[in-house]
Each structure stands twice: as C-alpha cells, then as structure tokens.
PDB file of C-alpha atoms in Angstrom:
ATOM      1  CA  ALA A   1      -0.115  -0.028   0.287  1.00 77.00           C
ATOM      2  CA  GLN A   2       1.058   3.798  -0.641  1.00 84.00           C
ATOM      3  CA  SER A   3       1.565   5.923   1.882  1.00 91.00           C
ATOM      4  CA  VAL A   4       3.190   9.587   3.033  1.00 95.00           C
ATOM      5  CA  ALA A   5       4.402  10.791   6.328  1.00 96.00           C
ATOM      6  CA  GLN A   6       4.775  14.561   7.023  1.00 97.00           C
ATOM      7  CA  PRO A   7       6.177  13.972  10.376  1.00 96.00           C
ATOM      8  CA  GLU A   8       5.660  17.768  11.570  1.00 96.00           C
ATOM      9  CA  ASP A   9       2.438  19.193  11.547  1.00 96.00           C
ATOM     10  CA  GLN A  10       4.256  23.054  12.086  1.00 97.00           C
ATOM     11  CA  VAL A  11       7.264  24.458  11.289  1.00 98.00           C
ATOM     12  CA  ASN A  12       8.490  27.795  12.264  1.00 98.00           C
ATOM     13  CA  VAL A  13      11.519  29.620  10.504  1.00 98.00           C
ATOM     14  CA  ALA A  14      12.535  33.209  10.502  1.00 98.00           C
ATOM     15  CA  GLU A  15      12.458  35.171   7.658  1.00 98.00           C
ATOM     16  CA  GLY A  16      16.058  34.441   5.665  1.00 97.00           C
ATOM     17  CA  ASN A  17      16.517  31.279   7.165  1.00 98.00           C
ATOM     18  CA  PRO A  18      16.726  28.486   5.151  1.00 98.00           C
ATOM     19  CA  LEU A  19      13.682  25.985   5.696  1.00 97.00           C
ATOM     20  CA  THR A  20      12.599  22.271   5.159  1.00 98.00           C
ATOM     21  CA  VAL A  21       9.362  20.390   5.371  1.00 98.00           C
ATOM     22  CA  LYS A  22       9.946  16.680   5.362  1.00 98.00           C
ATOM     23  CA  CYS A  23       8.284  14.122   3.692  1.00 98.00           C
ATOM     24  CA  THR A  24       9.107  10.250   3.897  1.00 97.00           C
ATOM     25  CA  TYR A  25       6.619   7.501   1.593  1.00 95.00           C
ATOM     26  CA  SER A  26       6.343   4.279   0.939  1.00 92.00           C
ATOM     27  CA  VAL A  27       5.119   2.725  -2.500  1.00 87.00           C
ATOM     28  CA  SER A  28       6.235  -0.300  -4.716  1.00 84.00           C
ATOM     29  CA  GLY A  29       8.234   0.237  -7.263  1.00 82.00           C
ATOM     30  CA  ASN A  30       9.152   3.613  -8.333  1.00 84.00           C
ATOM     31  CA  PRO A  31       7.723   6.423  -6.898  1.00 87.00           C
ATOM     32  CA  TYR A  32       6.847   9.751  -8.720  1.00 92.00           C
ATOM     33  CA  LEU A  33       6.100  12.569  -5.942  1.00 94.00           C
ATOM     34  CA  PHE A  34       4.907  16.023  -6.290  1.00 96.00           C
ATOM     35  CA  TRP A  35       4.995  19.132  -3.826  1.00 98.00           C
ATOM     36  CA  TYR A  36       1.441  21.300  -4.027  1.00 97.00           C
ATOM     37  CA  VAL A  37       1.036  24.279  -1.325  1.00 97.00           C
ATOM     38  CA  GLN A  38      -2.139  25.576  -0.375  1.00 96.00           C
ATOM     39  CA  TYR A  39      -3.091  29.101   0.945  1.00 95.00           C
ATOM     40  CA  PRO A  40      -6.048  30.038   2.758  1.00 92.00           C
ATOM     41  CA  ASN A  41      -9.168  29.394   1.128  1.00 88.00           C
ATOM     42  CA  ARG A  42      -7.296  28.192  -2.062  1.00 93.00           C
ATOM     43  CA  GLY A  43      -6.759  25.553  -3.905  1.00 94.00           C
ATOM     44  CA  LEU A  44      -3.472  23.338  -4.357  1.00 95.00           C
ATOM     45  CA  GLN A  45      -0.754  24.539  -6.495  1.00 96.00           C
ATOM     46  CA  PHE A  46       1.736  22.724  -7.715  1.00 96.00           C
ATOM     47  CA  LEU A  47       5.551  23.591  -6.712  1.00 97.00           C
ATOM     48  CA  LEU A  48       7.768  20.440  -7.827  1.00 97.00           C
ATOM     49  CA  LYS A  49       7.673  16.581  -9.280  1.00 95.00           C
ATOM     50  CA  TYR A  50      10.337  14.218  -8.926  1.00 94.00           C
ATOM     51  CA  ILE A  51      10.125  12.048 -11.996  1.00 91.00           C
ATOM     52  CA  THR A  52      13.377  10.211 -12.400  1.00 88.00           C
ATOM     53  CA  GLY A  53      16.799  11.470 -13.141  1.00 88.00           C
ATOM     54  CA  ASP A  54      18.985  14.233 -10.662  1.00 91.00           C
ATOM     55  CA  ASN A  55      17.856  13.630  -7.354  1.00 93.00           C
ATOM     56  CA  LEU A  56      17.583  17.900  -6.840  1.00 96.00           C
ATOM     57  CA  VAL A  57      14.791  18.755  -8.197  1.00 96.00           C
ATOM     58  CA  LYS A  58      14.034  22.685  -8.518  1.00 96.00           C
ATOM     59  CA  GLY A  59      10.276  24.143  -8.458  1.00 95.00           C
ATOM     60  CA  SER A  60       8.337  27.369  -8.748  1.00 92.00           C
ATOM     61  CA  TYR A  61       9.307  30.307  -6.085  1.00 93.00           C
ATOM     62  CA  GLY A  62      12.312  29.285  -5.467  1.00 96.00           C
ATOM     63  CA  PHE A  63      11.612  25.565  -4.086  1.00 97.00           C
ATOM     64  CA  GLU A  64      13.469  22.676  -4.282  1.00 97.00           C
ATOM     65  CA  ALA A  65      13.437  19.589  -3.084  1.00 98.00           C
ATOM     66  CA  GLU A  66      16.012  16.358  -2.602  1.00 96.00           C
ATOM     67  CA  PHE A  67      14.914  12.561  -3.715  1.00 96.00           C
ATOM     68  CA  ASN A  68      16.847  10.437  -1.010  1.00 95.00           C
ATOM     69  CA  LYS A  69      15.752   6.733  -2.441  1.00 93.00           C
ATOM     70  CA  SER A  70      17.609   4.776   0.065  1.00 93.00           C
ATOM     71  CA  GLN A  71      15.742   6.775   2.811  1.00 95.00           C
ATOM     72  CA  THR A  72      12.864   6.966   1.041  1.00 95.00           C
ATOM     73  CA  SER A  73      12.019  10.542   1.658  1.00 96.00           C
ATOM     74  CA  PHE A  74      11.912  13.604  -0.580  1.00 97.00           C
ATOM     75  CA  HIS A  75      11.959  16.870   1.851  1.00 98.00           C
ATOM     76  CA  LEU A  76      10.878  20.093   0.142  1.00 98.00           C
ATOM     77  CA  LYS A  77      13.438  23.082   0.606  1.00 98.00           C
ATOM     78  CA  LYS A  78      14.014  27.024   0.286  1.00 98.00           C
ATOM     79  CA  PRO A  79      17.554  28.583   1.171  1.00 97.00           C
ATOM     80  CA  SER A  80      15.920  31.806   2.259  1.00 97.00           C
ATOM     81  CA  ALA A  81      12.605  31.796   3.590  1.00 98.00           C
ATOM     82  CA  LEU A  82      10.416  34.574   2.684  1.00 97.00           C
ATOM     83  CA  VAL A  83       7.259  35.658   5.081  1.00 97.00           C
ATOM     84  CA  SER A  84       4.813  35.160   1.988  1.00 96.00           C
ATOM     85  CA  ASP A  85       6.094  31.028   2.046  1.00 97.00           C
ATOM     86  CA  SER A  86       3.715  31.149   5.157  1.00 98.00           C
ATOM     87  CA  ALA A  87       1.103  28.229   3.926  1.00 97.00           C
ATOM     88  CA  LEU A  88      -0.182  24.625   3.974  1.00 97.00           C
ATOM     89  CA  TYR A  89       2.340  22.088   2.226  1.00 98.00           C
ATOM     90  CA  PHE A  90       1.402  18.663   0.886  1.00 97.00           C
ATOM     91  CA  CYS A  91       3.857  16.206  -0.085  1.00 97.00           C
ATOM     92  CA  ALA A  92       1.971  13.677  -2.427  1.00 95.00           C
ATOM     93  CA  VAL A  93       2.662  10.651  -4.383  1.00 92.00           C
ATOM     94  CA  ARG A  94       1.484   7.762  -6.939  1.00 87.00           C
ATOM     95  CA  ALA A  95       3.361   4.467  -8.023  1.00 79.00           C
ATOM     96  CA  THR A  96       4.222   4.289 -11.551  1.00 74.00           C
ATOM     97  CA  GLY A  97       1.619   3.181 -13.904  1.00 72.00           C
ATOM     98  CA  GLY A  98      -0.602   3.980 -10.743  1.00 71.00           C
ATOM     99  CA  PHE A  99      -3.133   6.660 -10.649  1.00 73.00           C
ATOM    100  CA  LYS A 100      -4.405   7.495  -7.312  1.00 84.00           C
ATOM    101  CA  THR A 101      -2.524  10.433  -5.846  1.00 90.00           C
ATOM    102  CA  ILE A 102      -1.921   9.751  -1.821  1.00 91.00           C
ATOM    103  CA  PHE A 103      -1.313  13.048  -0.092  1.00 94.00           C
ATOM    104  CA  GLY A 104       0.673  13.748   3.528  1.00 95.00           C
ATOM    105  CA  ALA A 105      -1.351  15.261   5.903  1.00 95.00           C
ATOM    106  CA  GLY A 106       0.138  18.786   5.419  1.00 96.00           C
ATOM    107  CA  THR A 107       2.329  20.835   7.074  1.00 97.00           C
ATOM    108  CA  ARG A 108       1.761  24.244   8.112  1.00 97.00           C
ATOM    109  CA  LEU A 109       4.688  26.721   7.509  1.00 98.00           C
ATOM    110  CA  PHE A 110       5.118  29.827   9.590  1.00 98.00           C
ATOM    111  CA  VAL A 111       7.905  32.341   8.766  1.00 98.00           C
ATOM    112  CA  LYS A 112       7.983  35.012  10.949  1.00 97.00           C
ATOM    113  CA  ALA A 113       9.238  38.392   9.967  1.00 95.00           C
TER     114      ALA A 113
ATOM    115  CA  ASP B   1      -4.853  31.996 -18.228  1.00 64.00           C
ATOM    116  CA  ALA B   2      -5.723  28.710 -18.543  1.00 63.00           C
ATOM    117  CA  MET B   3      -7.303  27.389 -15.359  1.00 94.00           C
ATOM    118  CA  VAL B   4      -9.839  25.426 -13.044  1.00 97.00           C
ATOM    119  CA  ILE B   5     -12.965  27.440 -11.966  1.00 97.00           C
ATOM    120  CA  GLN B   6     -15.188  26.619  -9.188  1.00 97.00           C
ATOM    121  CA  ASN B   7     -18.508  27.978  -8.425  1.00 92.00           C
ATOM    122  CA  PRO B   8     -19.482  29.131  -6.083  1.00 93.00           C
ATOM    123  CA  ARG B   9     -16.836  29.631  -3.777  1.00 95.00           C
ATOM    124  CA  TYR B  10     -18.994  29.314  -0.647  1.00 96.00           C
ATOM    125  CA  GLN B  11     -22.004  27.949  -0.487  1.00 97.00           C
ATOM    126  CA  VAL B  12     -24.579  27.657   2.262  1.00 96.00           C
ATOM    127  CA  THR B  13     -27.170  24.845   2.322  1.00 95.00           C
ATOM    128  CA  GLN B  14     -29.825  23.218   5.003  1.00 96.00           C
ATOM    129  CA  PHE B  15     -29.702  20.194   6.529  1.00 96.00           C
ATOM    130  CA  GLY B  16     -31.189  17.632   3.963  1.00 96.00           C
ATOM    131  CA  LYS B  17     -31.749  20.061   1.191  1.00 97.00           C
ATOM    132  CA  PRO B  18     -30.018  18.734  -2.471  1.00 96.00           C
ATOM    133  CA  VAL B  19     -26.507  21.208  -3.491  1.00 97.00           C
ATOM    134  CA  THR B  20     -25.030  21.186  -6.373  1.00 97.00           C
ATOM    135  CA  LEU B  21     -21.079  22.855  -6.854  1.00 97.00           C
ATOM    136  CA  SER B  22     -19.727  22.957 -10.150  1.00 97.00           C
ATOM    137  CA  CYS B  23     -16.174  22.807 -11.851  1.00 98.00           C
ATOM    138  CA  SER B  24     -14.805  23.957 -15.352  1.00 97.00           C
ATOM    139  CA  GLN B  25     -11.556  23.782 -16.986  1.00 97.00           C
ATOM    140  CA  THR B  26      -9.996  25.703 -19.930  1.00 95.00           C
ATOM    141  CA  LEU B  27      -6.736  23.360 -20.207  1.00 94.00           C
ATOM    142  CA  ASN B  28      -8.814  20.311 -22.302  1.00 93.00           C
ATOM    143  CA  HIS B  29      -7.688  18.264 -19.927  1.00 94.00           C
ATOM    144  CA  ASN B  30      -9.279  14.500 -19.903  1.00 93.00           C
ATOM    145  CA  VAL B  31      -9.185  13.930 -16.474  1.00 93.00           C
ATOM    146  CA  MET B  32     -11.420  15.603 -13.830  1.00 95.00           C
ATOM    147  CA  TYR B  33     -11.230  14.581  -9.903  1.00 95.00           C
ATOM    148  CA  TRP B  34     -13.477  15.343  -6.899  1.00 97.00           C
ATOM    149  CA  TYR B  35     -11.665  15.545  -3.321  1.00 97.00           C
ATOM    150  CA  GLN B  36     -13.093  16.766  -0.120  1.00 97.00           C
ATOM    151  CA  GLN B  37     -10.781  18.229   2.358  1.00 96.00           C
ATOM    152  CA  LYS B  38     -11.767  19.170   6.320  1.00 95.00           C
ATOM    153  CA  SER B  39     -10.269  21.548   8.058  1.00 88.00           C
ATOM    154  CA  SER B  40      -6.494  21.830   6.468  1.00 80.00           C
ATOM    155  CA  GLN B  41      -6.178  18.085   6.568  1.00 90.00           C
ATOM    156  CA  ALA B  42      -5.442  15.819   3.153  1.00 93.00           C
ATOM    157  CA  PRO B  43      -7.591  16.454   0.611  1.00 94.00           C
ATOM    158  CA  LYS B  44     -10.148  12.536   0.263  1.00 94.00           C
ATOM    159  CA  LEU B  45     -10.709  12.063  -3.389  1.00 94.00           C
ATOM    160  CA  LEU B  46     -14.307  11.413  -3.811  1.00 96.00           C
ATOM    161  CA  PHE B  47     -14.294  10.202  -7.831  1.00 93.00           C
ATOM    162  CA  HIS B  48     -12.915  10.888 -11.010  1.00 93.00           C
ATOM    163  CA  TYR B  49     -13.845  11.206 -14.642  1.00 94.00           C
ATOM    164  CA  TYR B  50     -11.203   9.682 -17.579  1.00 93.00           C
ATOM    165  CA  ASP B  51     -13.084  11.281 -20.245  1.00 92.00           C
ATOM    166  CA  LYS B  52     -16.776  10.383 -19.779  1.00 93.00           C
ATOM    167  CA  ASP B  53     -15.453   6.922 -18.034  1.00 93.00           C
ATOM    168  CA  PHE B  54     -16.800   7.540 -14.085  1.00 94.00           C
ATOM    169  CA  ASN B  55     -14.430   5.943 -11.704  1.00 92.00           C
ATOM    170  CA  ASN B  56     -15.876   6.176  -7.258  1.00 92.00           C
ATOM    171  CA  GLU B  57     -13.675   5.488  -4.628  1.00 91.00           C
ATOM    172  CA  ALA B  58     -15.334   2.619  -2.626  1.00 90.00           C
ATOM    173  CA  ASP B  59     -15.301   4.897   0.542  1.00 92.00           C
ATOM    174  CA  THR B  60     -17.382   7.519  -1.269  1.00 95.00           C
ATOM    175  CA  PRO B  61     -20.760   7.898   0.527  1.00 94.00           C
ATOM    176  CA  ASP B  62     -24.027   7.204  -1.875  1.00 94.00           C
ATOM    177  CA  ASN B  63     -24.886  10.417  -1.320  1.00 94.00           C
ATOM    178  CA  PHE B  64     -22.506  12.306  -3.334  1.00 97.00           C
ATOM    179  CA  GLN B  65     -23.061  11.883  -6.924  1.00 96.00           C
ATOM    180  CA  SER B  66     -20.994  13.449 -10.074  1.00 97.00           C
ATOM    181  CA  ARG B  67     -21.980  14.393 -13.862  1.00 96.00           C
ATOM    182  CA  ARG B  68     -19.735  15.194 -16.752  1.00 97.00           C
ATOM    183  CA  PRO B  69     -21.637  16.669 -19.506  1.00 96.00           C
ATOM    184  CA  ASN B  70     -18.850  17.503 -21.371  1.00 95.00           C
ATOM    185  CA  THR B  71     -14.661  17.704 -21.461  1.00 94.00           C
ATOM    186  CA  SER B  72     -15.298  20.873 -19.862  1.00 96.00           C
ATOM    187  CA  PHE B  73     -17.568  20.897 -16.977  1.00 97.00           C
ATOM    188  CA  CYS B  74     -18.201  18.508 -13.990  1.00 97.00           C
ATOM    189  CA  PHE B  75     -20.566  18.798 -11.103  1.00 97.00           C
ATOM    190  CA  LEU B  76     -20.286  17.471  -7.491  1.00 97.00           C
ATOM    191  CA  ASP B  77     -24.247  16.510  -6.544  1.00 97.00           C
ATOM    192  CA  ILE B  78     -24.956  16.047  -2.642  1.00 97.00           C
ATOM    193  CA  ARG B  79     -28.238  14.745  -2.925  1.00 96.00           C
ATOM    194  CA  SER B  80     -28.941  14.731   1.036  1.00 95.00           C
ATOM    195  CA  PRO B  81     -26.106  16.999   2.712  1.00 96.00           C
ATOM    196  CA  GLY B  82     -25.795  16.037   6.668  1.00 95.00           C
ATOM    197  CA  LEU B  83     -23.778  18.397   9.072  1.00 95.00           C
ATOM    198  CA  GLY B  84     -20.567  15.856   8.441  1.00 95.00           C
ATOM    199  CA  ASP B  85     -20.725  17.273   4.939  1.00 97.00           C
ATOM    200  CA  ALA B  86     -19.590  20.534   5.753  1.00 97.00           C
ATOM    201  CA  ALA B  87     -16.517  20.726   3.723  1.00 97.00           C
ATOM    202  CA  MET B  88     -14.065  22.420   1.424  1.00 96.00           C
ATOM    203  CA  TYR B  89     -14.656  20.556  -1.934  1.00 97.00           C
ATOM    204  CA  LEU B  90     -11.796  20.681  -4.892  1.00 97.00           C
ATOM    205  CA  CYS B  91     -12.195  20.297  -8.291  1.00 97.00           C
ATOM    206  CA  ALA B  92      -8.818  19.273 -10.052  1.00 96.00           C
ATOM    207  CA  THR B  93      -8.109  18.340 -13.254  1.00 95.00           C
ATOM    208  CA  SER B  94      -4.495  16.367 -15.149  1.00 92.00           C
ATOM    209  CA  ARG B  95      -3.656  16.109 -18.813  1.00 90.00           C
ATOM    210  CA  ASP B  96      -4.471  12.351 -18.730  1.00 84.00           C
ATOM    211  CA  LYS B  97      -4.036   9.077 -16.343  1.00 78.00           C
ATOM    212  CA  LEU B  98      -0.332   8.697 -16.700  1.00 77.00           C
ATOM    213  CA  SER B  99       1.109   8.850 -13.127  1.00 70.00           C
ATOM    214  CA  ASN B 100       3.665  11.346 -13.689  1.00 83.00           C
ATOM    215  CA  GLN B 101       1.295  14.421 -14.432  1.00 85.00           C
ATOM    216  CA  PRO B 102       0.682  17.164 -11.518  1.00 90.00           C
ATOM    217  CA  GLN B 103      -2.771  17.996 -10.787  1.00 94.00           C
ATOM    218  CA  HIS B 104      -4.006  21.650 -11.372  1.00 95.00           C
ATOM    219  CA  PHE B 105      -6.896  22.623  -9.104  1.00 97.00           C
ATOM    220  CA  GLY B 106      -9.497  25.011  -8.631  1.00 97.00           C
ATOM    221  CA  ASP B 107      -9.790  27.325  -5.381  1.00 95.00           C
ATOM    222  CA  GLY B 108     -12.644  25.159  -4.006  1.00 96.00           C
ATOM    223  CA  THR B 109     -16.072  25.484  -2.688  1.00 97.00           C
ATOM    224  CA  ARG B 110     -16.688  25.968   0.626  1.00 96.00           C
ATOM    225  CA  LEU B 111     -19.606  24.049   1.754  1.00 97.00           C
ATOM    226  CA  SER B 112     -21.648  24.829   4.906  1.00 96.00           C
ATOM    227  CA  ILE B 113     -25.124  23.412   5.991  1.00 96.00           C
ATOM    228  CA  LEU B 114     -27.502  24.941   8.272  1.00 93.00           C
TER     229      LEU B 114
END
C-alpha cells in the first residue's frame, strides 16, 4: 500500500533562514513524488515533482526538493524563507503506472518576519 | 490563462437540501477529480472522470454523485447533505491518467450546512 508521512504538523522559521519541510513515502516500485502548496481559502498549487533523473528537483518560487531513495524521503527546501511562504504544504506520491495520488497530512509553515 | 474554476466559492445549504457544486476547466484535460477537504487535512478523493468514464472511490458515500456533461464541465451533487458534509470541495484536472502528471486545482467551494 502507498503512504506518505509528513512528520511535522508545523514548521516555524525566521525570514531569511533556510527552511525544510520533511516527507517520507512508501510505495511499491518507483515513485512519482510531488509537492503542493495551499494558501488560505485556495486550492492546492503544484510546486514541483520528481519523476526520474537528478535527485535535486527545482520548482516554483525558489523551492527545491531532494529525492533520497535509500531513505525514501523527498524533503522540500528553500535557501531563504519569505513571510509570503507561510502556507500549508502537502507532499504526494503516485506509484509508477498507478492512478491515485496519495497526499500526506500536510505541514503548516510559519515564516516570521 | 487556462485554469480550473469552481462556482460558487461559498455555498450554504440546509440540512437535507440537495446542492450542486460546479467546476469548469479551460485546460482541455481528460481527467477531472473531486476531492473533499476538511479542516486543512489532506484532500480525500471522492471520484474522478477519465473522459466520460466515471470512477467512484469505494468509501465515497452514496449521497455524493457526479456528472460530466462535456470535457469542460463537471458537477458534484450532494443529494441530502448532512452536517458531516460541511467541508471544502476541490475540483482538479490532469491531462491524462499518466502517473507522472501533476494535478491542477480550482480554488474550491466551501460548503456550510445549516
């Protein structure tokens, strides 16, 4: 069975500091991994995905994520956080050839000025 | 800009009174999904259409139905809303069923039940 874990309900970081939002996954076969962001009263917005190739994936708004197969992780990172990055972040996984997207429980990011 | 549009953004209905939520897309995507999201939790897939082929999740209550009259539009019908159906309902699309494709979400309809 596929699953996604986001171990932190909330992450607090000061503006200008690096941020990391953690995600681990469990899937049969090769995973397709995604990060989405959700602002208040808005839908989910796609940030980036890992399909194959380079383990470091760059996405929108300066975000990047590192795929680590041995640790089954796909942590979201940004070198310098902005107050406007404060939002709810979802990690998601699909198995190769699979249809359904499995979302993590979400991590709320607070960036303090 | 191509996008996914949900109407209305906020819907209030009475307990047991049928309600319909709508979604339209200008992306010309083959797949449309309906999700239920409660209190900033993970979205829960209710059903999806691949073109005209309807696929219901096993745990989606019978109270929830969907229609897709054409490629651009998809509707969520809640026949007899209960208090537990109060939630944000998100519509999403993807180009096809390939598992490496991201989904494109609308901004949701927040449903309240009186």
